C-alpha cells in the first residue's frame, strides 16, 4: 500500500509531501490545488498501465486528458516535474520508493525512473540504508535510447531499450527476462491498485454491459454488480441495502442489479423504496437521485476493488444532503477498515468534517496557496501551531466554513518572516 506521495514542480506544487492514512481527508479553498493532487495519482496509475507519456497527460481518443495536458503539467516556468510514491515493502522494515521525472518542454518524455529500497531499524523510522536497484534514464549520447540498470542481490544487468516514451515498468510487466524481480513486481502491484474514482450519475442511468472492473465514472455500475458470482453478488447487494436504507426520504429496502435482454449480457440497477403508508415502490437507476447513485457507486467501489487498494474520491459528498453526512462517514470508515482499503477524499462539506469526529484530525491535510508565489502547499492539520486554540472556538466544520484554518496558516507565515528578519 502507498505510504506517501512526493511532488516536485507538478502543476501548482513547487515541492510537497502527502502522508497517506487509512482515511486521508484533503480540505482547502477553491483553486488551492486539491484537484492537482488527485491528478498526480491518476498520472501514476496511467504510467503503470502502459500508456505513452504523452497520452497519459494529454489524453487520446479514449483516455480523457489531465487538465492542462502536457503544457501545464510542470509548474511554470519549469520544464520538467517529478512524482514519487513510497510503497510498503513485503516486511515492516522495508519500503520501496518509485520515482519518475518527465520533461515537458517539447513532446513529453521520461527523463528518469528509479526504484529505491529503504531499510529501517525496528522502530520503522530510523533508516539503515537506501539503495537504487532499478534505474532508467535517457542516454546522454543518443536521446533515442533508454538505459535500464538493475542491481539486486541476485541480478546485475544493463539493457539498452527503445525509447517509446512508456514507463520502464511496462517492460517489467511485458518482458519475460524481467518478470522475476519480486521487488519490482511488488511496486507495480501497488501502483496498479490506485483507483481515482469520479462517479457521474448521468452515466449510471443506462443499461450497462456485464463487467469485472468498475469504470472510474461508474458508468458500468449495474454491469459490475450483476457480473459478480452469485454468492458475491448477494453479499454486495446486502451491504448496499444496509447502508442505503434511510438515505432518501423513504426507506430503501433493497438495492440490486439484474441482468436484462435476450442474451442477459446487460444489466440495470434497481431499488425498492418503502413509504410511511406501507407502500413499496420499485424504481430503476433512471429515476434514482444523483446523490443516491453516487452513494451506491462509492459503496460498490469499496466492495469490489481489490483489498489493500488506494481509493481516491474527489468531492466525495457531492449531491448528498448534509443530514446524510454521518452515514457517509460511517460507511467509509467501516467498509474501508474491513477490506483494508486506504481512502483519500476531498471535501468542502462542514457537515461531513464534523461527522468524521475529532479522531480524523491527525489524518486531515490542508491544501493552500502561498499568497506571494501562488504555489500550492500541504500542511497537516495537526501541525498548525494555533490548532488547539482554533478547536476550542469551534468544530472542524465551522472552522472550515469561516476560513479560520487558512487565516491561521497565513498568520503563521507572517510571524515566521518577522522572526527571520529579526535574526
Coordinates of C-alpha atoms in Angstrom, one line a residue:
X1 CA 0.0 0.0 0.0
X2 CA 1.1 3.6 -0.5
X3 CA 2.5 5.5 2.4
X4 CA 3.5 8.9 1.0
X5 CA 3.3 10.9 -2.3
X6 CA 6.1 13.3 -3.2
X7 CA 5.6 16.1 -5.8
X8 CA 8.2 18.3 -7.3
X9 CA 7.2 21.0 -9.9
X10 CA 3.9 19.2 -10.5
X11 CA 1.3 21.7 -11.7
X12 CA 0.8 24.2 -8.9
X13 CA 3.2 22.5 -6.4
X14 CA 6.9 23.5 -6.1
X15 CA 7.5 20.7 -3.6
X16 CA 5.2 18.9 -1.3
X17 CA 4.9 15.6 0.6
X18 CA 1.5 14.0 1.2
X19 CA 1.3 11.4 4.0
X20 CA -1.3 8.8 3.4
X21 CA -3.5 7.2 6.2
X22 CA -6.3 4.6 6.2
X23 CA -8.6 7.6 5.6
X24 CA -7.0 10.8 4.4
X25 CA -9.1 13.9 4.1
X26 CA -8.0 16.9 2.0
X27 CA -9.5 20.3 2.7
X28 CA -8.9 23.6 1.1
X29 CA -10.5 26.5 -0.7
X30 CA -11.3 26.5 -4.4
X31 CA -8.2 26.6 -6.6
X32 CA -5.9 25.6 -3.7
X33 CA -4.6 22.6 -5.6
X34 CA -6.7 19.6 -4.4
X35 CA -7.6 18.5 -7.9
X36 CA -3.9 18.8 -9.0
X37 CA -3.0 16.4 -6.2
X38 CA -5.7 14.0 -7.2
X39 CA -4.4 14.1 -10.8
X40 CA -0.9 13.1 -9.6
X41 CA -2.4 9.8 -8.6
X42 CA -4.2 9.5 -11.9
X43 CA -0.9 10.1 -13.8
X44 CA 0.9 7.4 -11.8
X45 CA -1.8 4.9 -12.5
X46 CA -1.7 5.7 -16.2
X47 CA 2.0 5.2 -16.5
X48 CA 2.0 1.8 -14.8
X49 CA -0.9 0.8 -17.0
X50 CA 1.4 1.2 -20.0
X51 CA 0.1 4.5 -21.6
X52 CA 2.6 6.5 -23.6
X53 CA 3.6 9.5 -21.5
X54 CA 2.1 12.0 -24.0
X55 CA -1.3 10.2 -23.8
X56 CA -1.1 9.9 -20.0
X57 CA -1.0 13.7 -19.8
X58 CA -2.9 14.9 -22.9
X59 CA -5.3 12.0 -23.4
X60 CA -6.2 10.3 -26.6
X61 CA -9.4 9.2 -28.4
X62 CA -10.5 7.1 -25.4
X63 CA -8.5 8.5 -22.4
X64 CA -9.6 11.9 -21.1
X65 CA -6.7 14.4 -20.6
X66 CA -5.3 15.6 -17.3
X67 CA -6.3 19.2 -17.1
X68 CA -3.8 21.4 -18.9
X69 CA -2.3 18.5 -20.7
X70 CA 1.5 18.5 -21.3
X71 CA 1.8 22.3 -21.3
X72 CA 0.6 22.8 -17.7
X73 CA 1.9 19.5 -16.2
X74 CA 5.0 21.3 -14.8
X75 CA 5.0 24.4 -12.6
X76 CA 5.7 27.4 -14.8
X77 CA 8.4 28.3 -15.8
X78 CA 9.9 24.8 -15.1
X79 CA 10.0 22.3 -18.0
X80 CA 10.1 19.0 -16.0
X81 CA 8.4 17.5 -13.0
X82 CA 9.0 14.6 -10.6
X83 CA 6.5 12.4 -8.8
X84 CA 7.4 9.8 -6.3
X85 CA 5.4 7.2 -4.4
X86 CA 6.6 5.4 -1.2
X87 CA 5.3 1.9 -1.1
X88 CA 5.1 -0.5 1.8
X89 CA 7.6 -3.4 1.4
X90 CA 7.0 -7.0 2.0
X91 CA 8.3 -6.7 5.5
X92 CA 7.6 -3.9 8.0
X93 CA 11.2 -2.7 7.9
X94 CA 11.4 -2.2 4.2
X95 CA 9.9 0.3 1.8
X96 CA 10.3 1.0 -1.9
X97 CA 10.3 4.4 -3.4
X98 CA 9.3 4.7 -7.1
X99 CA 10.1 8.0 -8.8
X100 CA 9.5 9.3 -12.4
X101 CA 10.8 12.5 -13.9
X102 CA 9.2 13.9 -17.1
X103 CA 10.3 16.6 -19.4
X104 CA 7.5 18.8 -20.9
X105 CA 9.3 21.5 -22.9
X106 CA 8.8 19.6 -26.2
X107 CA 6.9 16.4 -26.6
X108 CA 6.6 14.8 -23.2
X109 CA 9.5 12.4 -22.5
X110 CA 10.5 10.4 -19.4
X111 CA 14.0 11.5 -18.3
X112 CA 14.5 9.2 -15.4
X113 CA 12.8 6.5 -13.4
X114 CA 14.1 4.9 -10.2
X115 CA 13.0 2.2 -7.7
X116 CA 14.9 2.6 -4.4
X117 CA 14.9 0.2 -1.5
X118 CA 14.8 1.7 2.0
X119 CA 15.5 -0.4 5.0
X120 CA 14.7 0.7 8.6
X121 CA 15.6 -0.3 12.1
X122 CA 13.0 -2.0 14.2
X123 CA 11.5 1.4 15.2
X124 CA 10.4 1.7 11.5
X125 CA 11.6 5.3 11.5
X126 CA 15.4 5.3 11.5
X127 CA 16.8 4.4 8.1
X128 CA 19.7 1.9 7.9
X129 CA 20.4 2.3 4.2
X130 CA 18.9 3.4 0.9
X131 CA 19.9 1.8 -2.4
X132 CA 18.7 2.3 -6.0
X133 CA 18.1 -1.2 -7.5
X134 CA 16.3 -0.1 -10.7
X135 CA 17.4 3.0 -12.7
X136 CA 16.3 4.0 -16.1
X137 CA 17.4 7.1 -17.9
X138 CA 17.9 8.7 -21.4
X139 CA 21.3 8.0 -23.0
X140 CA 23.2 11.3 -22.9
X141 CA 24.8 10.4 -26.3
X142 CA 21.6 9.3 -28.1
X143 CA 18.3 10.5 -26.8
X144 CA 16.5 7.9 -28.9
X145 CA 17.8 5.2 -26.5
X146 CA 16.9 4.4 -22.9
X147 CA 19.3 2.8 -20.5
X148 CA 18.0 0.4 -17.9
X149 CA 20.2 -0.7 -15.0
X150 CA 19.2 -3.4 -12.4
X151 CA 21.2 -4.1 -9.3
X152 CA 19.8 -6.6 -6.8
X153 CA 21.4 -9.2 -4.6
X154 CA 20.8 -11.8 -7.3
X155 CA 20.8 -9.8 -10.5
X156 CA 23.1 -7.1 -12.0
X157 CA 22.4 -6.2 -15.6
X158 CA 22.2 -3.3 -18.1
X159 CA 19.9 -3.1 -21.1
X160 CA 19.5 -0.6 -23.9
X161 CA 15.8 -0.2 -24.6
X162 CA 13.9 1.5 -27.4
X163 CA 12.7 4.9 -26.2
X164 CA 9.0 4.6 -26.8
X165 CA 8.0 7.1 -24.1
X166 CA 6.5 4.5 -21.9
X167 CA 7.3 3.8 -18.3
X168 CA 10.1 1.2 -17.7
X169 CA 7.6 -0.6 -15.5
X170 CA 5.9 -1.6 -18.7
X171 CA 9.0 -3.7 -19.7
X172 CA 8.9 -5.5 -16.4
X173 CA 5.2 -6.3 -16.9
X174 CA 5.6 -7.5 -20.5
X175 CA 9.1 -8.8 -20.9
X176 CA 9.9 -12.4 -19.8
X177 CA 13.5 -11.6 -19.0
X178 CA 12.5 -9.1 -16.3
X179 CA 9.4 -10.8 -14.8
X180 CA 11.1 -12.5 -11.9
X181 CA 12.2 -9.5 -9.8
X182 CA 10.0 -9.7 -6.8
X183 CA 10.6 -6.2 -5.5
X184 CA 9.6 -4.6 -8.9
X185 CA 6.5 -6.7 -9.1
X186 CA 5.6 -5.6 -5.6
X187 CA 5.9 -1.9 -6.6
X188 CA 3.9 -2.5 -9.8
X189 CA 1.2 -4.3 -8.0
X190 CA 0.7 -1.5 -5.5
X191 CA 0.7 1.3 -8.2
X192 CA -1.9 -0.8 -10.2
X193 CA -4.2 -0.6 -7.1
X194 CA -4.6 3.2 -7.4
X195 CA -8.2 3.9 -8.2
X196 CA -9.2 7.5 -8.9
X197 CA -13.0 7.4 -8.8
X198 CA -15.4 10.1 -10.0
X199 CA -18.9 8.7 -10.3
X200 CA -21.1 10.5 -12.8
X201 CA -24.9 9.9 -12.1
X202 CA -25.9 10.7 -15.7
X203 CA -23.8 7.8 -16.9
X204 CA -25.1 5.3 -14.4
X205 CA -28.7 5.5 -15.5
X206 CA -28.4 3.5 -18.7
X207 CA -28.1 -0.3 -19.2
X208 CA -24.5 -1.4 -18.9
X209 CA -22.6 -4.5 -20.2
X210 CA -21.6 -7.1 -17.6
X211 CA -18.1 -6.1 -16.4
X212 CA -15.4 -7.2 -13.9
X213 CA -13.9 -3.8 -13.1
X214 CA -15.8 -0.7 -12.2
X215 CA -15.0 2.2 -14.6
X216 CA -13.8 5.5 -13.0
X217 CA -17.1 7.2 -13.8
X218 CA -19.2 4.2 -12.6
X219 CA -20.9 4.1 -16.0
X220 CA -20.9 0.3 -15.8
X221 CA -22.1 0.1 -12.1
X222 CA -25.0 -2.2 -12.8
X223 CA -22.9 -4.5 -15.0
X224 CA -20.2 -4.9 -12.3
X225 CA -22.8 -5.9 -9.6
X226 CA -24.7 -8.2 -11.9
X227 CA -21.5 -9.8 -13.2
X228 CA -20.3 -11.0 -9.8
X229 CA -20.6 -14.6 -8.7
X230 CA -24.0 -15.4 -7.1
X231 CA -22.5 -15.5 -3.6
X232 CA -20.5 -12.3 -4.0
X233 CA -23.5 -10.5 -5.6
X234 CA -25.7 -11.4 -2.7
X235 CA -23.1 -10.2 -0.2
X236 CA -22.6 -6.9 -2.1
X237 CA -26.3 -6.2 -2.5
X238 CA -27.0 -6.9 1.2
X239 CA -24.3 -4.4 2.2
X240 CA -25.6 -1.8 -0.4
X241 CA -29.1 -2.2 1.0
X242 CA -27.9 -2.0 4.6
X243 CA -26.1 1.4 4.2
X244 CA -28.6 2.9 1.7
X245 CA -31.5 2.3 4.0
X246 CA -32.6 5.7 5.2
X247 CA -30.7 7.6 2.6
X248 CA -33.8 9.0 0.8
X249 CA -36.9 10.3 2.5
X250 CA -38.4 6.9 2.1
X251 CA -36.5 3.8 3.4
X252 CA -34.6 1.8 0.8
X253 CA -35.5 -1.8 1.4
X254 CA -33.3 -3.4 -1.2
X255 CA -30.7 -2.5 -3.8
X256 CA -29.8 -4.9 -6.6
X257 CA -28.7 -5.2 -10.2
X258 CA -30.4 -7.5 -12.6
X259 CA -29.4 -9.0 -16.0
X260 CA -31.6 -7.9 -18.8
X261 CA -32.0 -8.6 -22.6
X262 CA -32.3 -11.7 -24.6
X263 CA -28.7 -12.7 -24.0
X264 CA -28.6 -11.4 -20.4
X265 CA -25.4 -9.5 -21.3
X266 CA -26.6 -6.2 -20.0
X267 CA -27.8 -5.1 -16.6
X268 CA -29.8 -2.4 -14.8
X269 CA -29.7 -1.1 -11.2
X270 CA -32.9 -1.3 -9.1
X271 CA -34.1 -0.4 -5.6
X272 CA -37.2 -0.8 -3.5
X273 CA -38.4 2.2 -1.5
X274 CA -40.9 2.0 1.3
X275 CA -43.1 4.9 2.4
X276 CA -44.8 5.6 5.7
X277 CA -48.2 4.4 4.4
X278 CA -46.7 1.0 3.8
X279 CA -46.5 1.5 0.0
X280 CA -43.5 -0.2 -1.6
X281 CA -42.3 1.2 -4.9
X282 CA -39.7 -0.4 -7.3
X283 CA -37.6 2.1 -9.2
X284 CA -34.6 1.7 -11.5
X285 CA -31.5 3.8 -12.0
X286 CA -33.2 6.1 -14.5
X287 CA -35.3 7.6 -11.7
X288 CA -32.9 7.5 -8.8
X289 CA -31.5 10.8 -7.5
X290 CA -27.9 11.9 -8.2
X291 CA -27.0 11.6 -4.5
X292 CA -28.3 8.1 -4.2
X293 CA -26.5 6.9 -7.3
X294 CA -23.2 8.4 -6.2
X295 CA -23.5 6.9 -2.7
X296 CA -24.2 3.4 -4.2
X297 CA -21.4 3.8 -6.7
X298 CA -18.9 4.7 -3.9
X299 CA -20.0 1.7 -1.8
X300 CA -19.7 -0.6 -4.9
X301 CA -16.2 0.6 -5.5
X302 CA -15.2 -0.1 -1.8
X303 CA -16.8 -3.5 -2.0
X304 CA -15.4 -4.7 -5.4
X305 CA -11.9 -3.2 -5.9
X306 CA -9.1 -5.4 -4.7
X307 CA -8.3 -5.3 -1.0
X308 CA -5.3 -3.1 0.1
X309 CA -6.0 -0.7 -2.7
X310 CA -5.8 3.1 -2.7
X311 CA -9.2 4.7 -3.5
X312 CA -9.3 8.4 -4.3
X313 CA -12.6 10.3 -4.5
X314 CA -12.8 14.0 -5.2
X315 CA -15.8 15.9 -3.6
X316 CA -16.9 12.6 -2.0
X317 CA -20.1 14.2 -0.6
X318 CA -21.2 15.8 -3.9
X319 CA -25.0 15.5 -4.3
X320 CA -25.5 14.2 -0.7
X321 CA -27.7 16.1 1.8
X322 CA -25.7 17.3 4.8
X323 CA -28.1 15.3 7.1
X324 CA -26.7 12.1 5.5
X325 CA -23.0 13.1 6.1
X326 CA -22.8 10.9 9.2
X327 CA -24.0 7.9 7.1
X328 CA -21.3 8.5 4.5
X329 CA -18.6 8.9 7.1
X330 CA -19.6 5.7 8.8
X331 CA -19.7 3.8 5.5
X332 CA -16.2 5.0 4.5
X333 CA -14.7 4.1 7.9
X334 CA -16.4 0.6 8.3
X335 CA -16.0 -0.8 4.8
X336 CA -12.5 0.7 4.3
X337 CA -11.3 -0.8 7.5
X338 CA -13.0 -4.2 6.8
X339 CA -11.4 -4.6 3.3
X340 CA -8.1 -2.8 4.2
X341 CA -8.7 -0.1 1.6
X342 CA -6.9 3.2 2.1
X343 CA -9.2 6.1 1.1
X344 CA -8.3 9.6 0.2
X345 CA -11.2 12.1 -0.2
X346 CA -11.6 15.8 -0.8
X347 CA -14.5 17.7 0.7
X348 CA -15.8 21.3 1.3
X349 CA -18.7 20.0 3.4
X350 CA -18.6 21.1 7.1
X351 CA -21.2 18.5 8.0
X352 CA -19.0 15.7 6.7
X353 CA -16.0 17.0 8.5
X354 CA -17.9 17.2 11.8
X355 CA -19.3 13.7 11.1
X356 CA -15.8 12.2 10.9
X357 CA -15.3 13.3 14.5
X358 CA -12.2 14.5 16.3
X359 CA -10.4 11.3 15.6
X360 CA -9.9 12.4 12.0
X361 CA -7.8 15.4 12.9
X362 CA -4.4 13.6 12.5
X363 CA -5.5 12.5 9.0
X364 CA -6.6 15.9 7.7
X365 CA -4.3 17.7 5.3
X366 CA -4.9 21.3 4.3
X367 CA -4.1 22.3 0.7
X368 CA -3.5 26.0 0.5
X369 CA -1.7 28.6 -1.8
X370 CA 1.3 30.8 -0.9
X371 CA -0.2 34.2 -1.4
X372 CA 3.2 35.6 -2.6
X373 CA 4.2 32.9 -5.1
X374 CA 0.9 31.2 -5.9
X375 CA 2.4 27.8 -5.2
X376 CA 0.3 25.1 -3.5
X377 CA 1.4 23.9 -0.1
X378 CA 0.4 20.9 2.1
X379 CA 0.1 21.2 5.8
X380 CA -1.1 18.6 8.2
X381 CA -3.9 20.0 10.3
X382 CA -2.3 18.8 13.5
X383 CA 0.9 20.7 12.6
X384 CA -0.8 24.1 12.7
X385 CA 0.6 25.8 15.8
X386 CA -2.7 27.5 16.6
X387 CA -4.8 24.4 16.2
X388 CA -5.7 23.9 19.9
X389 CA -7.0 27.4 20.2
X390 CA -8.9 27.0 16.9
X391 CA -10.5 23.8 18.0
X392 CA -11.7 25.4 21.3
X393 CA -13.5 28.1 19.3
X394 CA -15.5 25.7 17.1
X395 CA -15.8 22.3 15.4
X396 CA -13.7 21.5 12.3
X397 CA -16.7 22.1 10.0
X398 CA -17.3 25.5 11.5
X399 CA -13.6 26.4 11.2
X400 CA -13.6 25.4 7.5
X401 CA -16.7 27.4 6.8
X402 CA -15.2 30.5 8.5
X403 CA -11.9 30.2 6.7
X404 CA -10.2 30.2 10.1
X405 CA -7.7 27.5 9.1
X406 CA -6.3 29.3 6.1
X407 CA -6.2 32.5 8.0
X408 CA -4.2 30.9 10.8
X409 CA -1.7 29.5 8.2
X410 CA -1.3 32.9 6.6
X411 CA -0.7 34.4 10.1
X412 CA 1.9 31.7 10.9
X413 CA 3.8 32.6 7.7
X414 CA 3.8 36.3 8.5
X415 CA 5.2 35.5 12.0
X416 CA 7.9 33.3 10.5
X417 CA 9.0 36.1 8.2
X418 CA 9.2 38.5 11.1
X419 CA 11.3 36.1 13.2
X420 CA 13.6 35.5 10.2
X421 CA 14.1 39.3 9.7
X422 CA 14.8 39.9 13.4
X423 CA 17.6 37.3 13.4

